[in-house]
PDB file of C-alpha atoms in Angstrom:
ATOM      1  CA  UNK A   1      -2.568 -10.952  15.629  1.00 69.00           C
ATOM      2  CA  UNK A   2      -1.394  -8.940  12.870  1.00 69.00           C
ATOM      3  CA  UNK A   3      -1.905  -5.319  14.433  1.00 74.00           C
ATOM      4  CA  UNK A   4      -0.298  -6.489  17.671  1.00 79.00           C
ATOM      5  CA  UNK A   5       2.505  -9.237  16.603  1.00 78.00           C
ATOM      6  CA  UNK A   6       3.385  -8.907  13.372  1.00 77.00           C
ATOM      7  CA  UNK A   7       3.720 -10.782  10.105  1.00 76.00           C
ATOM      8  CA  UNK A   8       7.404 -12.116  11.677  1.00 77.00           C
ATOM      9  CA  UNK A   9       8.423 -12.927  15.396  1.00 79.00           C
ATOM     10  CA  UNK A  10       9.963  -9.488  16.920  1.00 80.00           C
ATOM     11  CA  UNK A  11       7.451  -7.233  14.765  1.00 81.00           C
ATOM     12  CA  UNK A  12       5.855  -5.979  17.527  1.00 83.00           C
ATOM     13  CA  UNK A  13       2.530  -4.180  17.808  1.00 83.00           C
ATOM     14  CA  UNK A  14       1.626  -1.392  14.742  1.00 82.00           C
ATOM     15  CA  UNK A  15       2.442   2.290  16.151  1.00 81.00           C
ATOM     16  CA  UNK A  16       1.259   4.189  13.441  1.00 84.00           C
ATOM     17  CA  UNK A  17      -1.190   4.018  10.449  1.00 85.00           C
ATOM     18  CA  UNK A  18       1.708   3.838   8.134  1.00 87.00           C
ATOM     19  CA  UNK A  19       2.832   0.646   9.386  1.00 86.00           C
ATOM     20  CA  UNK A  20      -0.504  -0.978   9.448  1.00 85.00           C
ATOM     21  CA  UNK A  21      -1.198  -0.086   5.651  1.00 87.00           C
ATOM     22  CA  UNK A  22       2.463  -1.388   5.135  1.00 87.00           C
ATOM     23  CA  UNK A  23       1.839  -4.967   7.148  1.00 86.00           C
ATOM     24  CA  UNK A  24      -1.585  -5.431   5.691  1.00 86.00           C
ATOM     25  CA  UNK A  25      -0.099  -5.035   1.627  1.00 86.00           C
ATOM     26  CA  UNK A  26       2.902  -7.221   2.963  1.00 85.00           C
ATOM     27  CA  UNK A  27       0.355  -9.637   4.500  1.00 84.00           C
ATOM     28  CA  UNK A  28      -1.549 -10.096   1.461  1.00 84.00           C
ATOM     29  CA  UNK A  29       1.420  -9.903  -0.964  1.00 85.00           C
ATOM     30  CA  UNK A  30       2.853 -12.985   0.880  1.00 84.00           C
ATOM     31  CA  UNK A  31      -0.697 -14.611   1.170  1.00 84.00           C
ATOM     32  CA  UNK A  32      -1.023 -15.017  -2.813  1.00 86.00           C
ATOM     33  CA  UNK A  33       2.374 -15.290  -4.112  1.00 87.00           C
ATOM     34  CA  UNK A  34       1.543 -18.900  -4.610  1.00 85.00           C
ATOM     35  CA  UNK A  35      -1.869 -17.948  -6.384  1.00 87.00           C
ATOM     36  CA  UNK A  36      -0.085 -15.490  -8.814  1.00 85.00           C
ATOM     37  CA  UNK A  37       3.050 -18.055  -9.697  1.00 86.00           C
ATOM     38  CA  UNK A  38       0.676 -20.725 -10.953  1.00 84.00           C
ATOM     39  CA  UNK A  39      -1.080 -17.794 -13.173  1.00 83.00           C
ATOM     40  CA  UNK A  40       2.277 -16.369 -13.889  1.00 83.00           C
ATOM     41  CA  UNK A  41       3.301 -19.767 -15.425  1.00 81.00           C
ATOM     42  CA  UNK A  42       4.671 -19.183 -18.729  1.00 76.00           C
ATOM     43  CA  UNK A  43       3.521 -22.499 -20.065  1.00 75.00           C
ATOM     44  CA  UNK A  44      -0.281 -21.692 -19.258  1.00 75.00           C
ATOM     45  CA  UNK A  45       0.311 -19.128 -21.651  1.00 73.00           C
ATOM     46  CA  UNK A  46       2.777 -20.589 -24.757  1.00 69.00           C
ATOM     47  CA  UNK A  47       1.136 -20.390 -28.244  1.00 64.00           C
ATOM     48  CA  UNK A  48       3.389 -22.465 -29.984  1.00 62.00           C
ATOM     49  CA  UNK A  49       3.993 -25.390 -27.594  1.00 57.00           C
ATOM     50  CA  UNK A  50       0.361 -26.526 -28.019  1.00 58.00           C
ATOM     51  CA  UNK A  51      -2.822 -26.304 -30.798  1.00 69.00           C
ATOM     52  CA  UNK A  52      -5.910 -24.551 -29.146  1.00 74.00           C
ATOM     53  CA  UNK A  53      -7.350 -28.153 -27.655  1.00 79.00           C
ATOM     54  CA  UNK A  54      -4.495 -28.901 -25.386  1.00 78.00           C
ATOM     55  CA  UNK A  55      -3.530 -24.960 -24.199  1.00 75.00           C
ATOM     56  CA  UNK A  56      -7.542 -24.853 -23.222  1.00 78.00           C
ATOM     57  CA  UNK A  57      -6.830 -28.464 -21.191  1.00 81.00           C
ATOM     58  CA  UNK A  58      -3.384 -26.666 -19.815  1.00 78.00           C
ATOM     59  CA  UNK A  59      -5.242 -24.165 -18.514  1.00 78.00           C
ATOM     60  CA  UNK A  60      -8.196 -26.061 -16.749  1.00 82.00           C
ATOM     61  CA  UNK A  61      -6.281 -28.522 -15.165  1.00 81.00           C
ATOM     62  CA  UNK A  62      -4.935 -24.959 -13.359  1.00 82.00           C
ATOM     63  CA  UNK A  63      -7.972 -24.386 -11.558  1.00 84.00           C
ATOM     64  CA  UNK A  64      -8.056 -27.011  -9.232  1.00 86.00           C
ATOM     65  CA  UNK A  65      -4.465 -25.832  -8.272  1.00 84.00           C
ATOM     66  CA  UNK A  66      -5.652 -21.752  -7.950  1.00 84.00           C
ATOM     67  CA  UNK A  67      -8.752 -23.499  -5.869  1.00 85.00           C
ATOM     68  CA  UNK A  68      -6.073 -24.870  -3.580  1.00 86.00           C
ATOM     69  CA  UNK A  69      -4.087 -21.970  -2.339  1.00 84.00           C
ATOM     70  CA  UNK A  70      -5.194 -19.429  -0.289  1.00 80.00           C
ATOM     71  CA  UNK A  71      -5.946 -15.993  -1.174  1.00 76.00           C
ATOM     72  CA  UNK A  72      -8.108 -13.630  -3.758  1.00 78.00           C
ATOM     73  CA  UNK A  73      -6.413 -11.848  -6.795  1.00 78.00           C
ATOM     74  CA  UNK A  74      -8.116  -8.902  -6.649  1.00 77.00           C
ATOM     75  CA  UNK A  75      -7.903  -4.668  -6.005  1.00 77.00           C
ATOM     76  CA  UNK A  76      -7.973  -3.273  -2.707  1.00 76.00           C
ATOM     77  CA  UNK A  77      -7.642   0.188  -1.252  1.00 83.00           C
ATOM     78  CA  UNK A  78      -6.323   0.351   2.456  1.00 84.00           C
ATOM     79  CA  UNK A  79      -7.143   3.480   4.825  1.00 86.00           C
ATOM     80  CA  UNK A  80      -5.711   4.137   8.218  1.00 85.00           C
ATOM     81  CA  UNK A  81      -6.329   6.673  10.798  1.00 82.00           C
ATOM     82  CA  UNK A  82      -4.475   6.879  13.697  1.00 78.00           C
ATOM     83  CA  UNK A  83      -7.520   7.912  16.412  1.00 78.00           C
ATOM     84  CA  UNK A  84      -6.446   9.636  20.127  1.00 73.00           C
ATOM     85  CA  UNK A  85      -3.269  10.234  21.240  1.00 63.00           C
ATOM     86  CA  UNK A  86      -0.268  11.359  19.471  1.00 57.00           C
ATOM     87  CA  UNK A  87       2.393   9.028  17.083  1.00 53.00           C
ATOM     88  CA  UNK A  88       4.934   8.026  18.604  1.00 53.00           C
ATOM     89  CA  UNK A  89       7.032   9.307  15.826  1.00 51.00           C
ATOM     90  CA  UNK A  90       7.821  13.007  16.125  1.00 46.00           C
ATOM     91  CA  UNK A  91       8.265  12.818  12.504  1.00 47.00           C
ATOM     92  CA  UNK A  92       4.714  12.707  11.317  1.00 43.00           C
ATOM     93  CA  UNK A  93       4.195  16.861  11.012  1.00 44.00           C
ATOM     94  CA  UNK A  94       2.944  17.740   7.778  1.00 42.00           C
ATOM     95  CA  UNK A  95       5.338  18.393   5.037  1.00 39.00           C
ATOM     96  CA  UNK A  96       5.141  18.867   1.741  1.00 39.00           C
ATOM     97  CA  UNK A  97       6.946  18.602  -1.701  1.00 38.00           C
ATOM     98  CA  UNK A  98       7.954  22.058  -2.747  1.00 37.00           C
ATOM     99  CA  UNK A  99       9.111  21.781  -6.586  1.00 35.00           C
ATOM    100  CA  UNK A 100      12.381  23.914  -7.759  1.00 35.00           C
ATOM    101  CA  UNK A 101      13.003  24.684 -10.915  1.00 35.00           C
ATOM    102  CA  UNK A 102      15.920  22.604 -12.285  1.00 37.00           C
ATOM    103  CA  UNK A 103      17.719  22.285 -15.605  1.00 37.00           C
ATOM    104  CA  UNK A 104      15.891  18.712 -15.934  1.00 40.00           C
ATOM    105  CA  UNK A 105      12.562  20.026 -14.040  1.00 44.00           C
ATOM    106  CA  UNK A 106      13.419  17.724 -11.457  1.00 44.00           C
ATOM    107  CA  UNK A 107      14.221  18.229  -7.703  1.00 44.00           C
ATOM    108  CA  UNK A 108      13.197  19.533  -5.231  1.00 44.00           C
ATOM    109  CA  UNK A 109      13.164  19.846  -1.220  1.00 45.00           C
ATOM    110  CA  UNK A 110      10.803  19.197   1.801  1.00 44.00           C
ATOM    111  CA  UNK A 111       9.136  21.995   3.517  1.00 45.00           C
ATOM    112  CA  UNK A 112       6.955  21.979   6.515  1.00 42.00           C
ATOM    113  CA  UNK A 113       4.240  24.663   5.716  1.00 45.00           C
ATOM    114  CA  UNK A 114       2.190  23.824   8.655  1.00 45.00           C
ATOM    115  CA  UNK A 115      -1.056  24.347   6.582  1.00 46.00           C
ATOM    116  CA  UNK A 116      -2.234  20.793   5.267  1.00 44.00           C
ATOM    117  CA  UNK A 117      -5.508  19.740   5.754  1.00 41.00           C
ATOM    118  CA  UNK A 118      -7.063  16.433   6.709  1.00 42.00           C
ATOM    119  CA  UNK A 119      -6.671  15.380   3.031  1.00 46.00           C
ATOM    120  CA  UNK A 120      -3.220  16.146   2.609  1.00 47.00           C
ATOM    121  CA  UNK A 121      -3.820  18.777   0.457  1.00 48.00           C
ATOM    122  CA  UNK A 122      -2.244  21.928   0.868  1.00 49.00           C
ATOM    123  CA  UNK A 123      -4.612  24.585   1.629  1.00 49.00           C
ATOM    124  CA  UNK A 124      -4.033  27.891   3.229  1.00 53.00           C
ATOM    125  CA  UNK A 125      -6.087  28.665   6.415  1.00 54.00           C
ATOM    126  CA  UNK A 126      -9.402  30.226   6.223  1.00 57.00           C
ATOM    127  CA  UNK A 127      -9.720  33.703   7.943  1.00 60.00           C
ATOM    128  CA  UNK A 128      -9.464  33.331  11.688  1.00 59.00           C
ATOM    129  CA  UNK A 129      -8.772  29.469  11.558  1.00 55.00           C
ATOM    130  CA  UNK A 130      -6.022  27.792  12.913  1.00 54.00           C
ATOM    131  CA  UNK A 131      -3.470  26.434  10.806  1.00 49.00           C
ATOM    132  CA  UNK A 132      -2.451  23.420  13.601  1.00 51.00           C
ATOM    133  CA  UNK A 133      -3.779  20.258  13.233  1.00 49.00           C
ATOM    134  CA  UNK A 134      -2.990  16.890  14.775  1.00 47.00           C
ATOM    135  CA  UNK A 135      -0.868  14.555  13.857  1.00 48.00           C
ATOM    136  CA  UNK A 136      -3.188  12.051  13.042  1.00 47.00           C
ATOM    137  CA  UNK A 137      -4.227  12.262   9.239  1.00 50.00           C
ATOM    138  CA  UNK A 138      -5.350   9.083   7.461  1.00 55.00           C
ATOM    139  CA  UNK A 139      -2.160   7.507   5.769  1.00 54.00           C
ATOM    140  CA  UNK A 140      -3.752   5.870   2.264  1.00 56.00           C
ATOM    141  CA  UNK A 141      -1.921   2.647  -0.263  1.00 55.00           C
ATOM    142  CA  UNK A 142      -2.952   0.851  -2.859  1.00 55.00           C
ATOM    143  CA  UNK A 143      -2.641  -2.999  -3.629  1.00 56.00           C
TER     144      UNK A 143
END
């Protein structure tokens, strides 16, 4: 339901593998905000409003309320490749981030070089290869 409807009505289906990273950290961003505002409760945590005893009891009472809510605190790594077929998004080509010098060392303007490989690293071409590639590298985010 996700990949073809969205997280909202009107979404629509997911186009590209940039949008499916972005609905799945959406998806689980919205899944535990419940989770993480019972953990982010400052009076779980207060040192002076309680002597060791009663914080501990604070804090276990908590648990049956984190068992109630839906979702997993934890670290996840997303991947997507877009497989067959070509974005619908003209914009996809491979660019990179070509540094100029500054007076701050900031800065800076995009540059299609036309020579990225499948890791988005910018490589030159190898003797007698060509320097084309599709449009479909893997777009990569971390929750």
């Amino acid at each position: 339901d996700l990949l073809q409807q969205g997280l909202y009505q009107g979404d629509g289906a997911c186009t590209t593998a940039e949008d499916l990273c972005e609905r799945m950290v959406d998806f689980a961003t919205k899944l535990t905000a419940a989770k993480r505002r019972i953990l982010e409760d400052p009076e779980l945590y207060a040192a002076d409003a309680a002597p060791g005893e009663e914080a501990r009891r604070r804090r276990h009472r908590a648990g049956p309320r984190l068992a109630m809510v839906p979702g997993k605190l934890d670290h996840a790594s997303l991947v997507a490749y877009q497989v067959g077929g070509k974005p619908q998004s003209s914009s996809n080509a491979h660019w990179r981030q070509q540094r100029t010098a500054t007076s701050s060392g900031t800065g800076g303007t995009d540059v299609y070089d036309g020579r990225e490989d499948r890791a988005n690293r910018n490589v030159p071409p190898a003797l007698g290869e060509s320097d084309d590639y599709p449009d479909n590298l893997p777009y990569e985010t971390t929750i």
